[in-house]
Amino acid sequence: MPTTDTPGSPGSRGSGFASASVPRHLARGALGFGSLIAAFALVPVLGPAALLLAPVGVVALRGCPMCWAIGLAETVSRGRLRRECTEGRCELKPVAR
């Protein structure tokens, strides 16, 4: 019996990195990358206290820059792709609209 996973369905197993919208995800990225860059760029001016911005960046990126990039891909593709598994083989297919 074929199964399908769509976002929000009881059987969906999303990784949880996606945001509610692309603009919100991009804003999180700007905050995260900006905080990380500022944390290290401001060390000569503010000293070690500038490194307090690093945790803000890590939280905004949900762990790491790669986690943010994966979330961006998930956010963009949300609702456009569906996983179908038949006879032990899974494929991604566009959602018919």
GROMACS .gro file of N, CA, C and O in nm:
model
  388
    1MET      N    1   0.084  -0.117   0.000
    1MET     CA    2   0.000   0.000   0.000
    1MET      C    3   0.089   0.124   0.000
    1MET      O    4   0.176   0.140   0.084
    2PRO      N    5   0.070   0.216  -0.095
    2PRO     CA    6   0.154   0.336  -0.098
    2PRO      C    7   0.122   0.429   0.017
    2PRO      O    8   0.009   0.441   0.060
    3THR      N    9   0.227   0.495   0.064
    3THR     CA   10   0.207   0.594   0.170
    3THR      C   11   0.260   0.728   0.121
    3THR      O   12   0.351   0.734   0.040
    4THR      N   13   0.200   0.833   0.170
    4THR     CA   14   0.247   0.967   0.136
    4THR      C   15   0.265   1.046   0.264
    4THR      O   16   0.191   1.029   0.359
    5ASP      N   17   0.364   1.130   0.264
    5ASP     CA   18   0.389   1.219   0.377
    5ASP      C   19   0.376   1.362   0.328
    5ASP      O   20   0.447   1.403   0.237
    6THR      N   21   0.285   1.435   0.385
    6THR     CA   22   0.271   1.576   0.353
    6THR      C   23   0.289   1.655   0.481
    6THR      O   24   0.259   1.605   0.589
    7PRO      N   25   0.340   1.777   0.471
    7PRO     CA   26   0.358   1.857   0.593
    7PRO      C   27   0.228   1.872   0.669
    7PRO      O   28   0.124   1.900   0.611
    8GLY      N   29   0.236   1.849   0.798
    8GLY     CA   30   0.118   1.862   0.883
    8GLY      C   31   0.037   1.736   0.895
    8GLY      O   32  -0.054   1.727   0.977
    9SER      N   33   0.066   1.633   0.813
    9SER     CA   34  -0.009   1.509   0.826
    9SER      C   35   0.047   1.430   0.943
    9SER      O   36   0.162   1.445   0.980
   10PRO      N   37  -0.035   1.342   1.002
   10PRO     CA   38   0.010   1.268   1.120
   10PRO      C   39   0.133   1.182   1.094
   10PRO      O   40   0.214   1.162   1.181
   11GLY      N   41   0.153   1.138   0.971
   11GLY     CA   42   0.267   1.051   0.941
   11GLY      C   43   0.390   1.126   0.894
   11GLY      O   44   0.491   1.065   0.863
   12SER      N   45   0.384   1.259   0.885
   12SER     CA   46   0.498   1.332   0.832
   12SER      C   47   0.611   1.333   0.934
   12SER      O   48   0.589   1.341   1.053
   13ARG      N   49   0.733   1.325   0.883
   13ARG     CA   50   0.849   1.322   0.969
   13ARG      C   51   0.947   1.431   0.926
   13ARG      O   52   1.058   1.404   0.885
   14GLY      N   53   0.906   1.558   0.934
   14GLY     CA   54   0.993   1.669   0.900
   14GLY      C   55   1.104   1.681   1.004
   14GLY      O   56   1.088   1.641   1.118
   15SER      N   57   1.217   1.737   0.961
   15SER     CA   58   1.328   1.748   1.054
   15SER      C   59   1.314   1.865   1.150
   15SER      O   60   1.387   1.875   1.246
   16GLY      N   61   1.222   1.957   1.123
   16GLY     CA   62   1.198   2.066   1.216
   16GLY      C   63   1.286   2.187   1.198
   16GLY      O   64   1.291   2.272   1.285
   17PHE      N   65   1.359   2.199   1.088
   17PHE     CA   66   1.444   2.315   1.066
   17PHE      C   67   1.372   2.425   0.989
   17PHE      O   68   1.419   2.537   0.983
   18ALA      N   69   1.260   2.393   0.926
   18ALA     CA   70   1.188   2.490   0.844
   18ALA      C   71   1.121   2.596   0.930
   18ALA      O   72   1.087   2.574   1.045
   19SER      N   73   1.101   2.713   0.869
   19SER     CA   74   1.029   2.822   0.935
   19SER      C   75   0.890   2.832   0.875
   19SER      O   76   0.857   2.764   0.777
   20ALA      N   77   0.809   2.920   0.930
   20ALA     CA   78   0.672   2.938   0.882
   20ALA      C   79   0.669   3.002   0.744
   20ALA      O   80   0.577   2.978   0.666
   21SER      N   81   0.768   3.087   0.712
   21SER     CA   82   0.771   3.152   0.582
   21SER      C   83   0.915   3.180   0.542
   21SER      O   84   1.005   3.183   0.627
   22VAL      N   85   0.936   3.203   0.412
   22VAL     CA   86   1.071   3.231   0.363
   22VAL      C   87   1.123   3.364   0.419
   22VAL      O   88   1.238   3.369   0.464
   23PRO      N   89   1.042   3.473   0.420
   23PRO     CA   90   1.095   3.598   0.479
   23PRO      C   91   1.136   3.582   0.626
   23PRO      O   92   1.238   3.636   0.669
   24ARG      N   93   1.059   3.506   0.703
   24ARG     CA   94   1.095   3.484   0.843
   24ARG      C   95   1.226   3.406   0.853
   24ARG      O   96   1.310   3.434   0.938
   25HIS      N   97   1.245   3.308   0.765
   25HIS     CA   98   1.367   3.229   0.768
   25HIS      C   99   1.488   3.315   0.730
   25HIS      O  100   1.594   3.304   0.790
   26LEU      N  101   1.469   3.400   0.629
   26LEU     CA  102   1.578   3.489   0.588
   26LEU      C  103   1.612   3.589   0.698
   26LEU      O  104   1.729   3.624   0.718
   27ALA      N  105   1.511   3.636   0.771
   27ALA     CA  106   1.536   3.727   0.884
   27ALA      C  107   1.615   3.657   0.993
   27ALA      O  108   1.708   3.716   1.051
   28ARG      N  109   1.580   3.531   1.021
   28ARG     CA  110   1.657   3.454   1.119
   28ARG      C  111   1.801   3.438   1.075
   28ARG      O  112   1.895   3.445   1.154
   29GLY      N  113   1.822   3.416   0.945
   29GLY     CA  114   1.957   3.402   0.892
   29GLY      C  115   2.036   3.531   0.905
   29GLY      O  116   2.154   3.530   0.942
   30ALA      N  117   1.972   3.644   0.874
   30ALA     CA  118   2.040   3.773   0.886
   30ALA      C  119   2.079   3.800   1.031
   30ALA      O  120   2.191   3.844   1.059
   31LEU      N  121   1.989   3.772   1.124
   31LEU     CA  122   2.019   3.789   1.266
   31LEU      C  123   2.132   3.695   1.310
   31LEU      O  124   2.226   3.736   1.379
   32GLY      N  125   2.122   3.569   1.269
   32GLY     CA  126   2.221   3.470   1.310
   32GLY      C  127   2.360   3.497   1.255
   32GLY      O  128   2.459   3.503   1.329
   33PHE      N  129   2.368   3.516   1.122
   33PHE     CA  130   2.499   3.542   1.062
   33PHE      C  131   2.553   3.677   1.106
   33PHE      O  132   2.674   3.691   1.130
   34GLY      N  133   2.465   3.776   1.117
   34GLY     CA  134   2.509   3.908   1.163
   34GLY      C  135   2.566   3.903   1.303
   34GLY      O  136   2.669   3.965   1.333
   35SER      N  137   2.500   3.829   1.391
   35SER     CA  138   2.548   3.817   1.530
   35SER      C  139   2.682   3.745   1.537
   35SER      O  140   2.771   3.784   1.613
   36LEU      N  141   2.696   3.639   1.459
   36LEU     CA  142   2.823   3.564   1.460
   36LEU      C  143   2.938   3.649   1.406
   36LEU      O  144   3.048   3.651   1.462
   37ILE      N  145   2.911   3.720   1.296
   37ILE     CA  146   3.016   3.805   1.238
   37ILE      C  147   3.052   3.917   1.335
   37ILE      O  148   3.170   3.946   1.359
   38ALA      N  149   2.950   3.981   1.393
   38ALA     CA  150   2.975   4.091   1.487
   38ALA      C  151   3.049   4.043   1.611
   38ALA      O  152   3.133   4.116   1.665
   39ALA      N  153   3.019   3.922   1.656
   39ALA     CA  154   3.085   3.869   1.776
   39ALA      C  155   3.236   3.866   1.759
   39ALA      O  156   3.310   3.902   1.851
   40PHE      N  157   3.282   3.828   1.643
   40PHE     CA  158   3.427   3.819   1.622
   40PHE      C  159   3.486   3.950   1.569
   40PHE      O  160   3.600   3.982   1.601
   41ALA      N  161   3.409   4.026   1.493
   41ALA     CA  162   3.460   4.153   1.440
   41ALA      C  163   3.474   4.259   1.549
   41ALA      O  164   3.560   4.347   1.539
   42LEU      N  165   3.392   4.253   1.651
   42LEU     CA  166   3.395   4.354   1.757
   42LEU      C  167   3.488   4.321   1.873
   42LEU      O  168   3.499   4.399   1.968
   43VAL      N  169   3.556   4.207   1.867
   43VAL     CA  170   3.648   4.171   1.976
   43VAL      C  171   3.756   4.277   1.995
   43VAL      O  172   3.786   4.315   2.109
   44PRO      N  173   3.817   4.332   1.888
   44PRO     CA  174   3.918   4.436   1.911
   44PRO      C  175   3.862   4.562   1.976
   44PRO      O  176   3.933   4.633   2.046
   45VAL      N  177   3.734   4.589   1.955
   45VAL     CA  178   3.674   4.712   2.010
   45VAL      C  179   3.619   4.690   2.151
   45VAL      O  180   3.645   4.768   2.242
   46LEU      N  181   3.541   4.583   2.169
   46LEU     CA  182   3.474   4.558   2.296
   46LEU      C  183   3.542   4.454   2.385
   46LEU      O  184   3.499   4.431   2.497
   47GLY      N  185   3.642   4.389   2.331
   47GLY     CA  186   3.709   4.283   2.407
   47GLY      C  187   3.628   4.155   2.408
   47GLY      O  188   3.536   4.136   2.327
   48PRO      N  189   3.657   4.067   2.502
   48PRO     CA  190   3.587   3.938   2.508
   48PRO      C  191   3.436   3.948   2.528
   48PRO      O  192   3.363   3.854   2.497
   49ALA      N  193   3.388   4.061   2.577
   49ALA     CA  194   3.243   4.078   2.596
   49ALA      C  195   3.167   4.069   2.464
   49ALA      O  196   3.050   4.031   2.461
   50ALA      N  197   3.233   4.101   2.353
   50ALA     CA  198   3.168   4.092   2.222
   50ALA      C  199   3.129   3.948   2.189
   50ALA      O  200   3.035   3.925   2.113
   51LEU      N  201   3.198   3.852   2.246
   51LEU     CA  202   3.169   3.711   2.218
   51LEU      C  203   3.034   3.668   2.274
   51LEU      O  204   2.986   3.558   2.243
   52LEU      N  205   2.972   3.752   2.356
   52LEU     CA  206   2.838   3.721   2.406
   52LEU      C  207   2.734   3.723   2.293
   52LEU      O  208   2.623   3.672   2.310
   53LEU      N  209   2.768   3.781   2.179
   53LEU     CA  210   2.678   3.779   2.063
   53LEU      C  211   2.678   3.642   1.993
   53LEU      O  212   2.583   3.612   1.921
   54ALA      N  213   2.781   3.562   2.012
   54ALA     CA  214   2.790   3.433   1.944
   54ALA      C  215   2.673   3.340   1.979
   54ALA      O  216   2.613   3.280   1.888
   55PRO      N  217   2.636   3.325   2.106
   55PRO     CA  218   2.522   3.238   2.136
   55PRO      C  219   2.391   3.286   2.072
   55PRO      O  220   2.307   3.205   2.032
   56VAL      N  221   2.375   3.418   2.059
   56VAL     CA  222   2.256   3.472   1.992
   56VAL      C  223   2.252   3.422   1.847
   56VAL      O  224   2.148   3.379   1.797
   57GLY      N  225   2.367   3.427   1.780
   57GLY     CA  226   2.375   3.380   1.642
   57GLY      C  227   2.349   3.232   1.629
   57GLY      O  228   2.278   3.187   1.538
   58VAL      N  229   2.403   3.154   1.721
   58VAL     CA  230   2.383   3.008   1.715
   58VAL      C  231   2.237   2.973   1.739
   58VAL      O  232   2.182   2.887   1.669
   59VAL      N  233   2.171   3.040   1.831
   59VAL     CA  234   2.029   3.013   1.857
   59VAL      C  235   1.945   3.054   1.737
   59VAL      O  236   1.854   2.982   1.696
   60ALA      N  237   1.975   3.169   1.677
   60ALA     CA  238   1.899   3.215   1.561
   60ALA      C  239   1.914   3.120   1.443
   60ALA      O  240   1.819   3.098   1.366
   61LEU      N  241   2.031   3.061   1.428
   61LEU     CA  242   2.055   2.966   1.318
   61LEU      C  243   2.012   2.824   1.355
   61LEU      O  244   2.028   2.733   1.275
   62ARG      N  245   1.960   2.806   1.475
   62ARG     CA  246   1.917   2.675   1.526
   62ARG      C  247   2.031   2.574   1.527
   62ARG      O  248   2.015   2.460   1.488
   63GLY      N  249   2.146   2.617   1.568
   63GLY     CA  250   2.257   2.525   1.589
   63GLY      C  251   2.379   2.551   1.505
   63GLY      O  252   2.488   2.555   1.555
   64CYS      N  253   2.362   2.568   1.376
   64CYS     CA  254   2.478   2.585   1.289
   64CYS      C  255   2.434   2.642   1.155
   64CYS      O  256   2.315   2.635   1.121
   65PRO      N  257   2.527   2.696   1.078
   65PRO     CA  258   2.489   2.749   0.946
   65PRO      C  259   2.430   2.642   0.854
   65PRO      O  260   2.339   2.670   0.776
   66MET      N  261   2.476   2.520   0.863
   66MET     CA  262   2.423   2.413   0.778
   66MET      C  263   2.278   2.382   0.817
   66MET      O  264   2.194   2.356   0.730
   67CYS      N  265   2.248   2.387   0.947
   67CYS     CA  266   2.109   2.365   0.992
   67CYS      C  267   2.018   2.472   0.933
   67CYS      O  268   1.907   2.444   0.889
   68TRP      N  269   2.067   2.596   0.928
   68TRP     CA  270   1.990   2.705   0.869
   68TRP      C  271   1.968   2.681   0.720
   68TRP      O  272   1.859   2.701   0.668
   69ALA      N  273   2.072   2.636   0.650
   69ALA     CA  274   2.061   2.611   0.506
   69ALA      C  275   1.963   2.498   0.477
   69ALA      O  276   1.883   2.506   0.382
   70ILE      N  277   1.966   2.393   0.556
   70ILE     CA  278   1.870   2.283   0.541
   70ILE      C  279   1.729   2.334   0.565
   70ILE      O  280   1.636   2.301   0.491
   71GLY      N  281   1.713   2.417   0.666
   71GLY     CA  282   1.582   2.475   0.694
   71GLY      C  283   1.532   2.563   0.581
   71GLY      O  284   1.413   2.566   0.551
   72LEU      N  285   1.623   2.636   0.517
   72LEU     CA  286   1.584   2.719   0.402
   72LEU      C  287   1.531   2.632   0.289
   72LEU      O  288   1.426   2.662   0.231
   73ALA      N  289   1.599   2.524   0.260
   73ALA     CA  290   1.552   2.432   0.156
   73ALA      C  291   1.417   2.373   0.192
   73ALA      O  292   1.327   2.362   0.107
   74GLU      N  293   1.399   2.335   0.319
   74GLU     CA  294   1.270   2.280   0.363
   74GLU      C  295   1.160   2.385   0.355
   74GLU      O  296   1.048   2.354   0.314
   75THR      N  297   1.191   2.509   0.392
   75THR     CA  298   1.091   2.614   0.390
   75THR      C  299   1.047   2.645   0.247
   75THR      O  300   0.928   2.661   0.220
   76VAL      N  301   1.142   2.650   0.154
   76VAL     CA  302   1.110   2.677   0.014
   76VAL      C  303   1.029   2.564  -0.047
   76VAL      O  304   0.934   2.587  -0.121
   77SER      N  305   1.063   2.440  -0.015
   77SER     CA  306   0.996   2.327  -0.078
   77SER      C  307   0.869   2.283  -0.007
   77SER      O  308   0.794   2.201  -0.061
   78ARG      N  309   0.841   2.337   0.111
   78ARG     CA  310   0.723   2.296   0.187
   78ARG      C  311   0.597   2.316   0.104
   78ARG      O  312   0.571   2.421   0.050
   79GLY      N  313   0.519   2.211   0.093
   79GLY     CA  314   0.394   2.217   0.020
   79GLY      C  315   0.409   2.198  -0.129
   79GLY      O  316   0.311   2.192  -0.201
   80ARG      N  317   0.532   2.186  -0.177
   80ARG     CA  318   0.554   2.168  -0.321
   80ARG      C  319   0.596   2.027  -0.357
   80ARG      O  320   0.585   1.986  -0.472
   81LEU      N  321   0.648   1.953  -0.259
   81LEU     CA  322   0.694   1.817  -0.283
   81LEU      C  323   0.623   1.721  -0.189
   81LEU      O  324   0.586   1.756  -0.078
   82ARG      N  325   0.607   1.599  -0.235
   82ARG     CA  326   0.545   1.495  -0.154
   82ARG      C  327   0.628   1.368  -0.170
   82ARG      O  328   0.674   1.335  -0.279
   83ARG      N  329   0.649   1.298  -0.059
   83ARG     CA  330   0.723   1.173  -0.065
   83ARG      C  331   0.624   1.059  -0.079
   83ARG      O  332   0.532   1.047   0.001
   84GLU      N  333   0.645   0.975  -0.179
   84GLU     CA  334   0.562   0.857  -0.199
   84GLU      C  335   0.650   0.733  -0.189
   84GLU      O  336   0.753   0.725  -0.254
   85CYS      N  337   0.606   0.638  -0.108
   85CYS     CA  338   0.679   0.513  -0.091
   85CYS      C  339   0.592   0.398  -0.141
   85CYS      O  340   0.479   0.381  -0.095
   86THR      N  341   0.646   0.323  -0.234
   86THR     CA  342   0.576   0.208  -0.288
   86THR      C  343   0.675   0.092  -0.297
   86THR      O  344   0.783   0.107  -0.353
   87GLU      N  345   0.639  -0.021  -0.242
   87GLU     CA  346   0.720  -0.143  -0.247
   87GLU      C  347   0.862  -0.119  -0.199
   87GLU      O  348   0.959  -0.163  -0.262
   88GLY      N  349   0.877  -0.045  -0.090
   88GLY     CA  350   1.008  -0.022  -0.031
   88GLY      C  351   1.093   0.081  -0.103
   88GLY      O  352   1.210   0.097  -0.072
   89ARG      N  353   1.036   0.150  -0.200
   89ARG     CA  354   1.111   0.251  -0.275
   89ARG      C  355   1.040   0.386  -0.261
   89ARG      O  356   0.921   0.397  -0.288
   90CYS      N  357   1.114   0.489  -0.219
   90CYS     CA  358   1.054   0.620  -0.197
   90CYS      C  359   1.102   0.719  -0.301
   90CYS      O  360   1.218   0.716  -0.343
   91GLU      N  361   1.010   0.807  -0.342
   91GLU     CA  362   1.042   0.910  -0.441
   91GLU      C  363   0.978   1.041  -0.399
   91GLU      O  364   0.874   1.043  -0.334
   92LEU      N  365   1.040   1.153  -0.439
   92LEU     CA  366   0.981   1.284  -0.419
   92LEU      C  367   0.908   1.323  -0.547
   92LEU      O  368   0.964   1.314  -0.655
   93LYS      N  369   0.783   1.364  -0.532
   93LYS     CA  370   0.704   1.401  -0.647
   93LYS      C  371   0.637   1.534  -0.620
   93LYS      O  372   0.603   1.567  -0.508
   94PRO      N  373   0.615   1.615  -0.727
   94PRO     CA  374   0.545   1.742  -0.708
   94PRO      C  375   0.401   1.719  -0.665
   94PRO      O  376   0.339   1.621  -0.706
   95VAL      N  377   0.350   1.809  -0.584
   95VAL     CA  378   0.212   1.801  -0.540
   95VAL      C  379   0.123   1.853  -0.652
   95VAL      O  380   0.148   1.960  -0.707
   96ALA      N  381   0.019   1.778  -0.686
   96ALA     CA  382  -0.075   1.821  -0.790
   96ALA      C  383  -0.163   1.930  -0.732
   96ALA      O  384  -0.217   1.917  -0.623
   97ARG      N  385  -0.176   2.040  -0.803
   97ARG     CA  386  -0.256   2.151  -0.753
   97ARG      C  387  -0.378   2.169  -0.837
   97ARG      O  388  -0.397   2.163  -0.944
   0.00000   0.00000   0.00000
